[in-house]
């Protein structure tokens, strides 16, 4: 049971139907309201010109309005934009827009986490249509994170609060509105600040909002939820969405001792339980789970780890993304050298896995993975953003 009423941006069309019918509104207004919010991205009731004035007033009284406000936009030289967003209570989060570096179908896109979906989509591309730049948006689900991974800025910051579904979906409504000419929002990855499955209800609702045919209508396979491995919620996500939502697992180690040292959550859900959850995920045919492996020098980058990883993942349909750790201020941990990364990758490739090293994107604006920090808590970063 929710203690607070559902924010208007968080309501699905059927919920609008129920609440508006109770007010004596005609049935099609529910769809109109949802269209304004989720198809057109208009959150100001005064601008919903085809609605009767009394309904617009009612929506305003219910609190319909902007849920996330862009405070700063930082553009990296590689085209990546980091948006610093302010929430209604003053807390800040970040979302990142990552345009594909080259044209559709290029190998360079393989660092985008929903690239597999894009590969399939190339077959569906309209003949003669002008090529558009595909954008992947990375979104946050919490202010901070409770999981405490040692290499991650959000983890070091700790959890401030969960985001509401309206704030999670609101990031995408805003991100879409801020696209450049010729860009198209293609993929959404839940890889910003926070652990999406620790905020399961809000995450699940945001997925329903973003994939709803009457709204933004993202394809489920182009939406990726990344998790540090909350086993019961992985099963729940699989059951609730029939395995349609793309899954990424932050693995980062191939034995429990190493993993627990990097990721405290491993003490609660050790590797054998996590791998069992992956095997049980109702993955559709031809789809794969993304394994994220952040390489931390001296911690998990030994070729022996790669060999163990190859064994561990045997039989699970996966693709592996190696991410050399982005240094964070709060830790002395760092990435291994390029040859060490290449050696790790070679073991996995030779074992038959599809394994890519993710290039860092947006490093110059701290938009790379794990660098989405709590601004208020980090004055040094505030200056960098200034
Ligand atoms: N909490 C979720 C999603 C957000 S983190 C999760 O952990 O999966 C998104 C990805 O960025 C994770 O794979 C995480 O391990 C990785 N990451 C975090 N900090 C990083 C850093 N400093 N360098 C490289 N990758 C990092
Ligand atoms: Fe949280 Fe993910 Fe960072 Fe771990 S890596 S602290 S789960 S955001």
Coordinates of C-alpha atoms and ligand atoms in Angstrom, one line a residue:
X1 CA 0.0 0.0 0.0
X2 CA 1.3 3.5 -0.9
X3 CA 1.1 6.0 1.9
X4 CA 1.2 9.0 -0.5
X5 CA -1.1 9.4 -3.4
X6 CA 0.3 8.6 -6.8
X7 CA 1.8 11.7 -8.5
X8 CA -0.1 12.6 -11.7
X9 CA 3.0 11.9 -13.9
X10 CA 3.1 8.4 -12.4
X11 CA -0.4 7.4 -13.4
X12 CA -1.1 4.9 -16.1
X13 CA -4.0 5.6 -18.5
X14 CA -6.3 3.1 -16.8
X15 CA -5.7 4.9 -13.5
X16 CA -6.6 8.2 -15.1
X17 CA -9.8 6.6 -16.4
X18 CA -10.8 5.5 -12.9
X19 CA -10.0 8.9 -11.3
X20 CA -11.5 11.0 -14.0
X21 CA -14.6 8.9 -14.3
X22 CA -15.2 9.3 -10.6
X23 CA -15.2 13.1 -11.3
X24 CA -17.7 12.7 -14.0
X25 CA -15.3 13.4 -16.9
X26 CA -15.8 11.8 -20.2
X27 CA -13.9 8.6 -20.8
X28 CA -11.6 9.8 -23.6
X29 CA -10.1 12.6 -21.4
X30 CA -8.0 9.9 -19.6
X31 CA -6.2 9.2 -22.8
X32 CA -5.9 12.9 -23.6
X33 CA -4.3 13.7 -20.2
X34 CA -1.8 10.7 -20.5
X35 CA -1.0 11.8 -24.1
X36 CA -0.2 15.4 -23.0
X37 CA 2.1 14.1 -20.3
X38 CA 3.8 11.1 -21.8
X39 CA 3.5 11.6 -25.6
X40 CA 3.9 15.3 -25.8
X41 CA 5.9 15.8 -22.6
X42 CA 3.7 18.7 -21.5
X43 CA 3.5 18.9 -17.7
X44 CA 1.9 22.3 -17.3
X45 CA -1.9 21.8 -17.1
X46 CA -2.5 25.4 -18.4
X47 CA -0.9 24.3 -21.7
X48 CA -3.3 21.4 -22.2
X49 CA -5.5 23.4 -24.5
X50 CA -8.0 20.7 -25.5
X51 CA -9.0 20.0 -21.9
X52 CA -11.9 21.8 -20.2
X53 CA -10.8 24.6 -17.9
X54 CA -12.2 22.9 -14.8
X55 CA -10.1 19.8 -15.5
X56 CA -7.0 21.8 -16.0
X57 CA -7.6 23.4 -12.7
X58 CA -8.1 20.1 -11.1
X59 CA -4.8 18.7 -12.5
X60 CA -3.0 21.8 -11.2
X61 CA -4.6 21.3 -7.8
X62 CA -3.4 17.7 -7.9
X63 CA 0.2 18.8 -8.3
X64 CA 0.7 18.2 -12.0
X65 CA 3.8 20.2 -13.0
X66 CA 7.5 19.7 -13.7
X67 CA 9.0 17.0 -11.5
X68 CA 12.7 17.4 -12.5
X69 CA 14.2 20.8 -13.4
X70 CA 17.4 21.0 -15.4
X71 CA 19.9 23.1 -13.4
X72 CA 22.9 22.7 -15.5
X73 CA 23.8 21.0 -18.8
X74 CA 27.3 20.0 -19.4
X75 CA 28.4 19.0 -22.9
X76 CA 31.4 16.8 -23.3
X77 CA 33.6 17.0 -26.4
X78 CA 32.4 13.6 -27.5
X79 CA 28.8 14.8 -27.6
X80 CA 27.7 13.4 -24.2
X81 CA 25.6 15.7 -22.2
X82 CA 25.2 15.4 -18.5
X83 CA 22.1 17.0 -17.0
X84 CA 22.1 18.0 -13.4
X85 CA 18.5 17.9 -12.3
X86 CA 16.9 19.4 -9.3
X87 CA 14.0 17.6 -7.6
X88 CA 11.1 19.3 -5.9
X89 CA 12.6 18.8 -2.5
X90 CA 15.9 20.4 -3.6
X91 CA 17.9 17.1 -4.0
X92 CA 19.9 16.7 -7.1
X93 CA 20.4 13.8 -9.5
X94 CA 22.0 13.4 -12.8
X95 CA 21.0 11.9 -16.1
X96 CA 23.3 11.5 -19.1
X97 CA 22.5 11.6 -22.9
X98 CA 24.9 9.5 -24.9
X99 CA 24.6 10.0 -28.7
X100 CA 25.9 7.1 -30.8
X101 CA 29.4 8.1 -32.0
X102 CA 29.0 7.0 -35.5
X103 CA 26.1 6.2 -37.7
X104 CA 23.5 3.5 -37.2
X105 CA 25.0 0.0 -37.5
X106 CA 28.5 1.0 -36.8
X107 CA 30.7 -1.2 -34.6
X108 CA 31.4 1.9 -32.5
X109 CA 28.0 1.6 -31.1
X110 CA 28.8 -1.6 -29.3
X111 CA 29.6 0.3 -26.2
X112 CA 26.0 1.3 -25.9
X113 CA 24.3 -1.2 -23.6
X114 CA 21.3 -1.8 -25.8
X115 CA 23.4 -2.3 -28.8
X116 CA 22.1 -5.8 -29.4
X117 CA 18.6 -4.4 -29.8
X118 CA 20.0 -1.8 -32.3
X119 CA 21.7 -4.6 -34.3
X120 CA 18.3 -6.2 -34.7
X121 CA 16.7 -2.8 -35.4
X122 CA 19.0 -2.1 -38.3
X123 CA 17.1 -4.8 -40.2
X124 CA 13.9 -2.9 -39.5
X125 CA 15.2 0.5 -40.6
X126 CA 13.0 2.3 -43.0
X127 CA 14.4 2.4 -46.5
X128 CA 15.2 6.0 -47.6
X129 CA 14.6 7.4 -44.1
X130 CA 17.1 10.1 -43.1
X131 CA 19.6 8.7 -40.7
X132 CA 19.1 9.9 -37.2
X133 CA 21.6 9.9 -34.3
X134 CA 20.5 7.4 -31.8
X135 CA 20.7 8.5 -28.2
X136 CA 21.0 6.3 -25.2
X137 CA 19.8 8.0 -21.9
X138 CA 21.2 6.8 -18.6
X139 CA 18.9 7.5 -15.7
X140 CA 19.0 7.5 -11.9
X141 CA 16.6 5.7 -9.6
X142 CA 17.8 7.0 -6.2
X143 CA 19.5 10.0 -4.6
X144 CA 22.7 8.2 -3.7
X145 CA 22.8 4.4 -3.2
X146 CA 22.7 2.1 -0.2
X147 CA 24.8 -0.7 -1.7
X148 CA 28.2 0.8 -0.8
X149 CA 30.3 -0.6 -3.7
X150 CA 33.9 0.5 -3.0
X151 CA 34.6 1.8 -6.5
X152 CA 31.4 3.8 -7.0
X153 CA 30.8 7.5 -6.1
X154 CA 27.1 6.9 -5.5
X155 CA 27.9 4.0 -3.2
X156 CA 30.4 6.0 -1.2
X157 CA 27.8 8.8 -0.9
X158 CA 25.2 6.5 0.7
X159 CA 21.4 6.6 0.2
X160 CA 19.6 9.8 0.7
X161 CA 16.2 8.7 -0.7
X162 CA 14.4 6.7 -3.3
X163 CA 13.1 8.5 -6.4
X164 CA 9.4 8.3 -7.2
X165 CA 8.2 6.8 -10.5
X166 CA 7.4 10.3 -11.7
X167 CA 11.0 11.3 -11.1
X168 CA 12.4 8.3 -12.9
X169 CA 10.1 8.6 -15.9
X170 CA 10.4 12.4 -15.7
X171 CA 14.1 12.2 -16.5
X172 CA 13.3 10.6 -19.8
X173 CA 10.5 13.1 -20.6
X174 CA 13.0 15.8 -20.0
X175 CA 15.8 14.1 -21.8
X176 CA 13.7 13.6 -24.9
X177 CA 12.7 17.3 -24.9
X178 CA 16.4 18.2 -24.8
X179 CA 17.5 16.2 -27.7
X180 CA 19.4 18.0 -30.5
X181 CA 18.1 18.3 -34.0
X182 CA 18.4 15.0 -35.8
X183 CA 18.6 12.9 -32.6
X184 CA 16.3 10.2 -31.6
X185 CA 15.9 8.7 -28.1
X186 CA 16.5 5.0 -28.7
X187 CA 17.7 3.3 -25.5
X188 CA 17.2 3.9 -21.8
X189 CA 19.6 2.4 -19.3
X190 CA 19.0 2.3 -15.6
X191 CA 22.7 2.9 -14.8
X192 CA 22.8 6.3 -13.2
X193 CA 22.8 6.9 -9.5
X194 CA 21.1 4.3 -7.4
X195 CA 20.2 0.6 -7.4
X196 CA 17.0 0.3 -9.4
X197 CA 15.9 -3.0 -7.8
X198 CA 16.3 -1.6 -4.3
X199 CA 13.5 0.8 -5.4
X200 CA 11.6 -1.9 -7.1
X201 CA 8.0 -0.5 -7.1
X202 CA 9.0 2.9 -8.5
X203 CA 11.4 1.3 -11.0
X204 CA 8.7 -1.2 -12.2
X205 CA 6.1 1.6 -12.5
X206 CA 8.5 3.8 -14.5
X207 CA 9.1 0.9 -16.8
X208 CA 5.4 0.6 -17.4
X209 CA 5.1 4.3 -18.1
X210 CA 8.1 4.5 -20.5
X211 CA 7.0 1.4 -22.5
X212 CA 3.3 2.2 -22.6
X213 CA 2.0 2.3 -26.2
X214 CA 0.1 5.6 -25.4
X215 CA 3.2 7.3 -24.1
X216 CA 6.9 7.4 -25.1
X217 CA 6.5 3.7 -26.1
X218 CA 10.1 2.6 -25.7
X219 CA 10.6 -0.9 -26.8
X220 CA 11.1 -3.2 -23.7
X221 CA 14.2 -4.7 -25.3
X222 CA 15.7 -1.2 -25.5
X223 CA 15.3 -0.5 -21.8
X224 CA 18.0 -2.0 -19.7
X225 CA 17.9 -2.4 -15.9
X226 CA 21.3 -2.7 -14.3
X227 CA 21.6 -4.3 -10.9
X228 CA 24.3 -5.1 -8.4
X229 CA 22.4 -8.4 -7.9
X230 CA 19.3 -8.3 -5.7
X231 CA 18.3 -11.9 -6.3
X232 CA 14.6 -11.8 -5.3
X233 CA 13.9 -8.6 -7.3
X234 CA 15.6 -10.1 -10.4
X235 CA 13.1 -12.9 -10.2
X236 CA 10.3 -10.4 -9.7
X237 CA 11.3 -8.3 -12.6
X238 CA 11.5 -11.4 -14.8
X239 CA 8.0 -12.4 -13.7
X240 CA 6.4 -9.0 -13.9
X241 CA 7.6 -8.2 -17.4
X242 CA 7.9 -11.7 -18.8
X243 CA 11.7 -11.3 -19.2
X244 CA 11.2 -8.6 -21.8
X245 CA 13.1 -5.9 -20.0
X246 CA 16.8 -6.2 -20.8
X247 CA 18.9 -7.1 -17.8
X248 CA 22.5 -6.0 -17.0
X249 CA 24.3 -7.5 -14.0
X250 CA 27.2 -5.8 -12.3
X251 CA 29.3 -8.8 -11.6
X252 CA 32.8 -7.4 -11.2
X253 CA 34.3 -10.7 -9.8
X254 CA 34.3 -14.4 -10.3
X255 CA 34.7 -15.5 -6.7
X256 CA 32.8 -14.6 -3.5
X257 CA 35.7 -13.2 -1.6
X258 CA 36.7 -10.7 -4.3
X259 CA 33.1 -9.8 -5.0
X260 CA 32.2 -9.2 -1.4
X261 CA 35.3 -7.0 -1.0
X262 CA 34.1 -4.8 -3.8
X263 CA 30.4 -5.2 -3.4
X264 CA 28.9 -5.7 0.1
X265 CA 25.6 -6.9 -1.4
X266 CA 27.5 -10.2 -2.3
X267 CA 27.4 -11.2 1.4
X268 CA 23.7 -11.2 1.2
X269 CA 23.3 -12.8 -2.3
X270 CA 26.5 -14.7 -3.1
X271 CA 27.5 -15.7 -6.6
X272 CA 25.8 -19.1 -6.7
X273 CA 22.4 -17.5 -5.9
X274 CA 23.0 -14.7 -8.3
X275 CA 23.9 -17.1 -11.1
X276 CA 20.9 -19.3 -10.4
X277 CA 18.7 -16.1 -10.7
X278 CA 20.3 -15.4 -14.1
X279 CA 19.7 -18.9 -15.3
X280 CA 16.1 -18.6 -14.2
X281 CA 15.5 -15.2 -15.8
X282 CA 12.8 -15.8 -18.5
X283 CA 15.0 -14.4 -21.3
X284 CA 13.4 -14.3 -24.7
X285 CA 15.1 -16.3 -27.5
X286 CA 18.1 -14.6 -29.1
X287 CA 18.5 -12.2 -26.3
X288 CA 21.4 -12.0 -23.9
X289 CA 22.0 -10.7 -20.4
X290 CA 24.7 -8.1 -20.2
X291 CA 27.5 -8.8 -17.7
X292 CA 29.2 -5.6 -16.5
X293 CA 32.7 -6.1 -15.2
X294 CA 34.4 -3.0 -13.9
X295 CA 38.2 -3.7 -13.9
X296 CA 39.9 -2.5 -10.8
X297 CA 43.7 -2.7 -10.7
X298 CA 45.0 -5.3 -8.4
X299 CA 41.5 -6.3 -7.3
X300 CA 39.7 -8.3 -10.0
X301 CA 41.9 -7.9 -13.1
X302 CA 44.0 -11.0 -13.0
X303 CA 43.7 -13.3 -16.1
X304 CA 43.0 -16.1 -13.7
X305 CA 39.8 -14.2 -12.7
X306 CA 38.9 -14.1 -16.4
X307 CA 39.3 -17.8 -16.8
X308 CA 37.2 -18.4 -13.7
X309 CA 34.6 -16.0 -15.1
X310 CA 34.5 -17.9 -18.4
X311 CA 33.7 -21.1 -16.5
X312 CA 31.2 -19.4 -14.2
X313 CA 29.1 -18.0 -17.0
X314 CA 29.1 -21.2 -19.2
X315 CA 25.7 -22.0 -20.5
X316 CA 24.1 -18.5 -19.7
X317 CA 23.4 -16.4 -22.7
X318 CA 25.5 -13.3 -22.0
X319 CA 27.6 -10.6 -23.5
X320 CA 30.3 -9.1 -21.4
X321 CA 31.2 -5.4 -21.0
X322 CA 34.5 -4.7 -19.5
X323 CA 34.7 -1.2 -18.0
X324 CA 38.1 0.0 -16.8
X325 CA 37.3 1.7 -13.5
X326 CA 36.8 5.4 -13.7
X327 CA 38.8 6.9 -10.8
X328 CA 36.7 8.6 -8.1
X329 CA 37.8 11.1 -5.6
X330 CA 36.8 9.1 -2.6
X331 CA 39.0 6.1 -3.4
X332 CA 42.5 5.2 -4.3
X333 CA 41.3 2.4 -6.5
X334 CA 41.8 2.8 -10.2
X335 CA 41.8 1.1 -13.6
X336 CA 44.4 -1.4 -14.8
X337 CA 46.7 -0.6 -17.7
X338 CA 45.6 -1.1 -21.2
X339 CA 47.6 -4.3 -21.7
X340 CA 46.1 -5.8 -18.6
X341 CA 42.6 -5.0 -19.9
X342 CA 43.4 -6.5 -23.3
X343 CA 44.7 -9.7 -21.7
X344 CA 41.5 -10.0 -19.6
X345 CA 39.4 -9.5 -22.7
X346 CA 41.5 -12.0 -24.7
X347 CA 40.8 -14.8 -22.3
X348 CA 37.0 -14.2 -22.5
X349 CA 37.0 -13.8 -26.3
X350 CA 39.0 -17.0 -26.7
X351 CA 36.6 -18.8 -24.5
X352 CA 33.9 -17.8 -27.0
X353 CA 32.2 -14.9 -25.3
X354 CA 31.2 -11.7 -27.0
X355 CA 33.2 -9.3 -24.9
X356 CA 33.8 -5.6 -25.4
X357 CA 35.7 -2.9 -23.6
X358 CA 33.5 0.1 -23.0
X359 CA 35.1 3.3 -24.0
X360 CA 34.7 6.1 -21.4
X361 CA 32.2 8.6 -22.5
X362 CA 32.0 12.1 -21.2
X363 CA 35.0 11.8 -18.9
X364 CA 35.6 15.5 -19.1
X365 CA 32.3 16.3 -17.4
X366 CA 32.4 13.4 -15.0
X367 CA 29.5 11.8 -16.8
X368 CA 31.2 8.4 -17.1
X369 CA 29.9 5.4 -15.1
X370 CA 30.1 5.7 -11.4
X371 CA 30.9 9.4 -11.4
X372 CA 27.4 10.6 -11.0
X373 CA 27.8 12.1 -7.6
X374 CA 25.8 14.0 -5.0
X375 CA 26.6 17.5 -5.9
X376 CA 25.8 19.1 -2.6
X377 CA 28.1 16.7 -0.9
X378 CA 31.0 17.3 -3.3
X379 CA 32.1 21.0 -3.4
X380 CA 35.0 20.1 -5.7
X381 CA 32.7 18.7 -8.3
X382 CA 30.4 21.8 -8.0
X383 CA 33.4 23.9 -9.1
X384 CA 34.1 21.6 -12.0
X385 CA 30.5 21.9 -13.1
X386 CA 30.5 25.7 -12.6
Ligands
LIG1 N1 23.3 0.2 -9.2 C1 23.2 -0.4 -10.4 C2 23.1 0.6 -11.6 C3 24.0 1.8 -11.5 S1 25.7 1.6 -11.5 C4 24.4 -1.4 -10.7 O1 25.3 -1.4 -9.8 O2 24.4 -2.1 -11.6 C5 26.0 1.3 -13.3 C6 27.3 0.6 -13.6 O3 28.4 1.5 -13.4 C7 27.5 -0.6 -12.7 O4 27.9 -1.7 -13.5 C8 28.6 -0.1 -11.8 O5 29.3 -1.2 -11.3 C9 29.4 0.7 -12.7 N2 30.3 1.6 -12.0 C10 30.1 2.2 -10.8 N3 31.2 3.0 -10.5 C11 32.1 2.8 -11.4 C12 33.4 3.4 -11.7 N4 34.0 4.2 -10.8 N5 34.0 3.0 -12.8 C13 33.5 2.2 -13.7 N6 32.2 1.6 -13.5 C14 31.5 2.0 -12.4
LIG2 FE1 25.0 1.4 -6.0 FE2 25.4 0.4 -8.4 FE3 27.1 2.2 -7.3 FE4 27.0 -0.3 -6.4 S1 27.7 0.3 -8.4 S2 27.0 1.6 -5.1 S3 24.8 -0.7 -6.6 S4 25.0 2.6 -7.9

